[in-house]
Amino acid sequence: MQTSGGRNAGGAANQTLSESEIVEAALRVVRQDGVEKLSMRRLSRELGVSPMAPYYYVADKRELLDLVATAALAGVRKPTRESGPWQQRLRELVDQIDEKLRKHPGLGDVLIEQMLGKQLDLIGAVMEILSDAGFDDRAVLSAYATIHTYLFGRSRVNPRDRAALADATLPDAMARAVKHMGDLRGRYSYDFGMDVLISGLEAQLVRRQEGCVS
């Protein structure tokens, strides 16, 4: 089965649904129930169509997630070497991906599963920047994993249900800090984390160049 053009098993085009409708419906399910609950049947209910209708467009859940990831990340530009130092290029690239995550809540959970499927060009772009910075191949992989975990997994730090925190007696430092829990999904927290991450990478690079890290 093919995703482009909405072809059914007999090869005839089916125009009932658009690709954007499928992507947005899948992301709504992810936002509401989590990526693990996304299925072709659940998608059909979200779209208000028969259980077989999504199969005109995608063969299974994995292909659906590939479609969502590809469509949602469309338009991300890879900075060139001429556009600035590696820190600037890395931040520019990650900022673009973060903008897509903000536009499509729930996308992070999809991308945790799918980045090694259809987004190899973006992974390669991040790794190329890190390699240009002077990291060896082993460090490039670890640095990418750190960026990946922060970028796509940080939303899980901010629980949707905060009732347990509201009812608990918290240590003083924690009680003061959790008043700002809403910041975890905002720009302040993102900028703070990226500044820490890039500063940490710079420090690691200096240590490696001085021969302090094996």
mmCIF file of C-alpha atoms in Angstrom:
data_model
loop_
_atom_site.group_PDB
_atom_site.id
_atom_site.type_symbol
_atom_site.label_atom_id
_atom_site.label_comp_id
_atom_site.label_asym_id
_atom_site.label_seq_id
_atom_site.Cartn_x
_atom_site.Cartn_y
_atom_site.Cartn_z
ATOM 1 C CA MET A 1 0.000 0.000 0.000
ATOM 2 C CA GLN A 2 1.175 3.520 -0.718
ATOM 3 C CA THR A 3 0.705 6.608 1.388
ATOM 4 C CA SER A 4 0.863 9.104 -1.466
ATOM 5 C CA GLY A 5 -2.364 9.668 -3.321
ATOM 6 C CA GLY A 6 -4.401 7.492 -0.976
ATOM 7 C CA ARG A 7 -4.443 4.248 -2.976
ATOM 8 C CA ASN A 8 -6.513 1.289 -1.887
ATOM 9 C CA ALA A 9 -5.731 -2.385 -2.363
ATOM 10 C CA GLY A 10 -7.213 -2.344 -5.843
ATOM 11 C CA GLY A 11 -5.160 0.651 -6.922
ATOM 12 C CA ALA A 12 -8.073 3.074 -7.101
ATOM 13 C CA ALA A 13 -7.639 6.473 -5.517
ATOM 14 C CA ASN A 14 -9.630 7.238 -2.395
ATOM 15 C CA GLN A 15 -10.207 10.941 -1.790
ATOM 16 C CA THR A 16 -12.188 10.706 1.462
ATOM 17 C CA LEU A 17 -9.245 11.704 3.667
ATOM 18 C CA SER A 18 -6.273 13.991 3.163
ATOM 19 C CA GLU A 19 -2.779 13.341 4.466
ATOM 20 C CA SER A 20 -2.984 16.386 6.740
ATOM 21 C CA GLU A 21 -6.247 15.093 8.251
ATOM 22 C CA ILE A 22 -4.632 11.739 9.012
ATOM 23 C CA VAL A 23 -1.552 13.396 10.556
ATOM 24 C CA GLU A 24 -3.583 15.765 12.739
ATOM 25 C CA ALA A 25 -5.933 12.985 13.859
ATOM 26 C CA ALA A 26 -2.978 10.750 14.782
ATOM 27 C CA LEU A 27 -1.400 13.568 16.788
ATOM 28 C CA ARG A 28 -4.687 14.196 18.600
ATOM 29 C CA VAL A 29 -4.754 10.558 19.662
ATOM 30 C CA VAL A 30 -1.150 10.787 20.847
ATOM 31 C CA ARG A 31 -1.930 13.940 22.847
ATOM 32 C CA GLN A 32 -4.989 12.374 24.452
ATOM 33 C CA ASP A 33 -3.904 8.779 25.030
ATOM 34 C CA GLY A 34 -0.174 8.500 24.307
ATOM 35 C CA VAL A 35 1.627 6.991 21.328
ATOM 36 C CA GLU A 36 1.223 3.448 22.668
ATOM 37 C CA LYS A 37 -2.579 3.743 22.297
ATOM 38 C CA LEU A 38 -2.402 4.916 18.697
ATOM 39 C CA SER A 39 -3.745 2.181 16.437
ATOM 40 C CA MET A 40 -5.457 2.031 13.075
ATOM 41 C CA ARG A 41 -8.779 1.335 14.792
ATOM 42 C CA ARG A 42 -8.316 4.218 17.242
ATOM 43 C CA LEU A 43 -7.361 6.476 14.335
ATOM 44 C CA SER A 44 -10.509 5.538 12.430
ATOM 45 C CA ARG A 45 -12.656 6.461 15.450
ATOM 46 C CA GLU A 46 -10.884 9.808 15.739
ATOM 47 C CA LEU A 47 -11.528 10.487 12.053
ATOM 48 C CA GLY A 48 -15.126 9.262 12.222
ATOM 49 C CA VAL A 49 -14.637 6.777 9.390
ATOM 50 C CA SER A 50 -14.902 3.022 9.018
ATOM 51 C CA PRO A 51 -12.129 0.894 10.586
ATOM 52 C CA MET A 52 -10.803 -0.014 7.133
ATOM 53 C CA ALA A 53 -10.642 3.529 5.733
ATOM 54 C CA PRO A 54 -7.146 4.426 7.064
ATOM 55 C CA TYR A 55 -5.737 1.353 5.321
ATOM 56 C CA TYR A 56 -6.319 3.119 2.001
ATOM 57 C CA TYR A 57 -3.474 5.432 3.045
ATOM 58 C CA VAL A 58 -1.165 3.545 5.413
ATOM 59 C CA ALA A 59 -0.494 -0.155 5.858
ATOM 60 C CA ASP A 60 0.001 -0.263 9.623
ATOM 61 C CA LYS A 61 0.898 1.750 12.716
ATOM 62 C CA ARG A 62 4.597 1.949 11.868
ATOM 63 C CA GLU A 63 3.868 3.414 8.457
ATOM 64 C CA LEU A 64 1.397 5.789 10.106
ATOM 65 C CA LEU A 65 4.065 7.003 12.525
ATOM 66 C CA ASP A 66 6.504 7.437 9.644
ATOM 67 C CA LEU A 67 3.904 9.564 7.854
ATOM 68 C CA VAL A 68 3.277 11.669 10.957
ATOM 69 C CA ALA A 69 6.980 12.233 11.614
ATOM 70 C CA THR A 70 7.783 13.086 7.995
ATOM 71 C CA ALA A 71 4.867 15.487 7.599
ATOM 72 C CA ALA A 72 5.336 17.194 10.951
ATOM 73 C CA LEU A 73 9.086 17.800 10.420
ATOM 74 C CA ALA A 74 8.760 18.992 6.833
ATOM 75 C CA GLY A 75 10.585 22.252 6.211
ATOM 76 C CA VAL A 76 13.389 21.883 8.764
ATOM 77 C CA ARG A 77 16.467 23.462 7.168
ATOM 78 C CA LYS A 78 19.951 22.085 7.747
ATOM 79 C CA PRO A 79 22.411 24.928 8.481
ATOM 80 C CA THR A 80 25.477 25.098 6.262
ATOM 81 C CA ARG A 81 29.043 25.295 7.540
ATOM 82 C CA GLU A 82 29.155 28.885 6.286
ATOM 83 C CA SER A 83 26.258 29.955 8.525
ATOM 84 C CA GLY A 84 28.330 30.140 11.708
ATOM 85 C CA PRO A 85 30.265 28.232 14.405
ATOM 86 C CA TRP A 86 29.105 24.764 15.397
ATOM 87 C CA GLN A 87 27.298 26.019 18.501
ATOM 88 C CA GLN A 88 25.200 28.409 16.427
ATOM 89 C CA ARG A 89 24.425 25.794 13.784
ATOM 90 C CA LEU A 90 23.456 23.191 16.377
ATOM 91 C CA ARG A 91 21.165 25.623 18.161
ATOM 92 C CA GLU A 92 19.584 26.741 14.889
ATOM 93 C CA LEU A 93 18.811 23.160 13.868
ATOM 94 C CA VAL A 94 17.484 22.064 17.259
ATOM 95 C CA ASP A 95 15.417 25.264 17.552
ATOM 96 C CA GLN A 96 13.651 24.405 14.314
ATOM 97 C CA ILE A 97 12.790 20.927 15.544
ATOM 98 C CA ASP A 98 11.557 22.362 18.844
ATOM 99 C CA GLU A 99 9.301 24.742 16.913
ATOM 100 C CA LYS A 100 7.725 21.728 15.192
ATOM 101 C CA LEU A 101 7.226 20.044 18.567
ATOM 102 C CA ARG A 102 5.411 23.120 19.858
ATOM 103 C CA LYS A 103 3.232 23.247 16.781
ATOM 104 C CA HIS A 104 2.320 19.560 17.135
ATOM 105 C CA PRO A 105 1.929 18.599 20.815
ATOM 106 C CA GLY A 106 2.501 14.878 21.193
ATOM 107 C CA LEU A 107 5.013 14.755 18.343
ATOM 108 C CA GLY A 108 7.890 14.136 20.744
ATOM 109 C CA ASP A 109 6.500 10.750 21.744
ATOM 110 C CA VAL A 110 6.194 9.787 18.072
ATOM 111 C CA LEU A 111 9.742 10.866 17.307
ATOM 112 C CA ILE A 112 11.266 8.969 20.215
ATOM 113 C CA GLU A 113 10.118 5.843 18.360
ATOM 114 C CA GLN A 114 10.538 7.002 14.776
ATOM 115 C CA MET A 115 13.725 9.068 14.468
ATOM 116 C CA LEU A 116 15.756 6.014 13.489
ATOM 117 C CA GLY A 117 13.184 5.197 10.810
ATOM 118 C CA LYS A 118 12.555 8.059 8.416
ATOM 119 C CA GLN A 119 14.472 10.991 9.914
ATOM 120 C CA LEU A 120 18.017 9.854 9.215
ATOM 121 C CA ASP A 121 18.828 13.104 7.399
ATOM 122 C CA LEU A 122 18.133 15.157 10.535
ATOM 123 C CA ILE A 123 20.117 12.781 12.734
ATOM 124 C CA GLY A 124 22.949 12.956 10.217
ATOM 125 C CA ALA A 125 22.811 16.765 10.201
ATOM 126 C CA VAL A 126 23.144 16.949 13.994
ATOM 127 C CA MET A 127 25.987 14.429 13.983
ATOM 128 C CA GLU A 128 27.779 16.274 11.183
ATOM 129 C CA ILE A 129 27.739 19.478 13.232
ATOM 130 C CA LEU A 130 29.129 17.623 16.252
ATOM 131 C CA SER A 131 31.815 15.978 14.122
ATOM 132 C CA ASP A 132 32.791 19.357 12.660
ATOM 133 C CA ALA A 133 33.106 20.669 16.212
ATOM 134 C CA GLY A 134 35.861 18.131 16.858
ATOM 135 C CA PHE A 135 34.132 15.287 18.693
ATOM 136 C CA ASP A 136 35.266 11.776 17.827
ATOM 137 C CA ASP A 137 32.715 9.275 16.549
ATOM 138 C CA ARG A 138 32.029 7.732 19.935
ATOM 139 C CA ALA A 139 31.401 11.142 21.514
ATOM 140 C CA VAL A 140 29.252 12.204 18.547
ATOM 141 C CA LEU A 141 26.899 9.299 19.235
ATOM 142 C CA SER A 142 26.701 10.055 22.958
ATOM 143 C CA ALA A 143 26.188 13.769 22.314
ATOM 144 C CA TYR A 144 23.391 13.065 19.849
ATOM 145 C CA ALA A 145 21.722 10.699 22.324
ATOM 146 C CA THR A 146 21.822 13.452 24.957
ATOM 147 C CA ILE A 147 20.276 15.987 22.570
ATOM 148 C CA HIS A 148 17.656 13.467 21.432
ATOM 149 C CA THR A 149 16.654 12.630 25.000
ATOM 150 C CA TYR A 150 16.313 16.296 25.957
ATOM 151 C CA LEU A 151 14.512 17.412 22.833
ATOM 152 C CA PHE A 152 11.949 14.637 22.516
ATOM 153 C CA GLY A 153 11.685 13.320 26.039
ATOM 154 C CA ARG A 154 11.585 16.414 28.213
ATOM 155 C CA SER A 155 7.783 16.724 28.068
ATOM 156 C CA ARG A 156 7.587 13.566 30.181
ATOM 157 C CA VAL A 157 9.179 15.439 33.081
ATOM 158 C CA ASN A 158 6.031 17.557 33.361
ATOM 159 C CA PRO A 159 3.185 15.246 34.460
ATOM 160 C CA ARG A 160 -0.334 16.070 33.290
ATOM 161 C CA ASP A 161 -1.806 15.001 36.623
ATOM 162 C CA ARG A 162 -0.369 17.147 39.394
ATOM 163 C CA ALA A 163 -2.899 16.149 42.051
ATOM 164 C CA ALA A 164 -0.349 13.994 43.855
ATOM 165 C CA LEU A 165 1.998 16.967 44.202
ATOM 166 C CA ALA A 166 -0.818 19.210 45.407
ATOM 167 C CA ASP A 167 -1.739 16.772 48.185
ATOM 168 C CA ALA A 168 1.808 15.938 49.281
ATOM 169 C CA THR A 169 3.983 17.645 51.877
ATOM 170 C CA LEU A 170 6.990 18.681 49.834
ATOM 171 C CA PRO A 171 10.521 19.581 50.956
ATOM 172 C CA ASP A 172 10.932 23.373 51.084
ATOM 173 C CA ALA A 173 13.159 23.651 48.021
ATOM 174 C CA MET A 174 10.806 21.460 45.990
ATOM 175 C CA ALA A 175 7.703 23.331 47.187
ATOM 176 C CA ARG A 176 9.197 26.602 45.957
ATOM 177 C CA ALA A 177 10.331 25.124 42.652
ATOM 178 C CA VAL A 178 7.121 23.343 41.645
ATOM 179 C CA LYS A 179 5.313 26.679 41.572
ATOM 180 C CA HIS A 180 7.063 27.112 38.242
ATOM 181 C CA MET A 181 6.046 23.699 36.873
ATOM 182 C CA GLY A 182 4.309 25.362 33.949
ATOM 183 C CA ASP A 183 7.661 26.657 32.729
ATOM 184 C CA LEU A 184 8.737 23.116 31.872
ATOM 185 C CA ARG A 185 6.682 23.251 28.683
ATOM 186 C CA GLY A 186 7.598 26.841 27.915
ATOM 187 C CA ARG A 187 10.367 28.738 26.204
ATOM 188 C CA TYR A 188 12.228 29.577 29.415
ATOM 189 C CA SER A 189 12.819 25.935 30.293
ATOM 190 C CA TYR A 190 13.779 25.049 26.715
ATOM 191 C CA ASP A 191 16.314 27.895 26.486
ATOM 192 C CA PHE A 192 17.731 27.038 29.915
ATOM 193 C CA GLY A 193 18.209 23.400 28.955
ATOM 194 C CA MET A 194 19.763 24.180 25.576
ATOM 195 C CA ASP A 195 22.186 26.663 27.147
ATOM 196 C CA VAL A 196 23.242 24.019 29.680
ATOM 197 C CA LEU A 197 23.524 21.343 26.999
ATOM 198 C CA ILE A 198 25.662 23.389 24.598
ATOM 199 C CA SER A 199 27.839 24.731 27.424
ATOM 200 C CA GLY A 200 28.349 21.148 28.581
ATOM 201 C CA LEU A 201 29.322 20.044 25.094
ATOM 202 C CA GLU A 202 31.803 22.916 24.869
ATOM 203 C CA ALA A 203 33.344 21.887 28.198
ATOM 204 C CA GLN A 204 33.546 18.241 27.087
ATOM 205 C CA LEU A 205 35.259 19.282 23.861
ATOM 206 C CA VAL A 206 37.871 21.328 25.740
ATOM 207 C CA ARG A 207 38.568 18.409 28.105
ATOM 208 C CA ARG A 208 38.936 16.021 25.183
ATOM 209 C CA GLN A 209 41.288 18.354 23.346
ATOM 210 C CA GLU A 210 43.380 18.613 26.504
ATOM 211 C CA GLY A 211 43.487 14.822 26.734
ATOM 212 C CA CYS A 212 41.507 14.581 29.981
ATOM 213 C CA VAL A 213 38.784 12.272 28.619
ATOM 214 C CA SER A 214 39.411 8.848 27.136
#
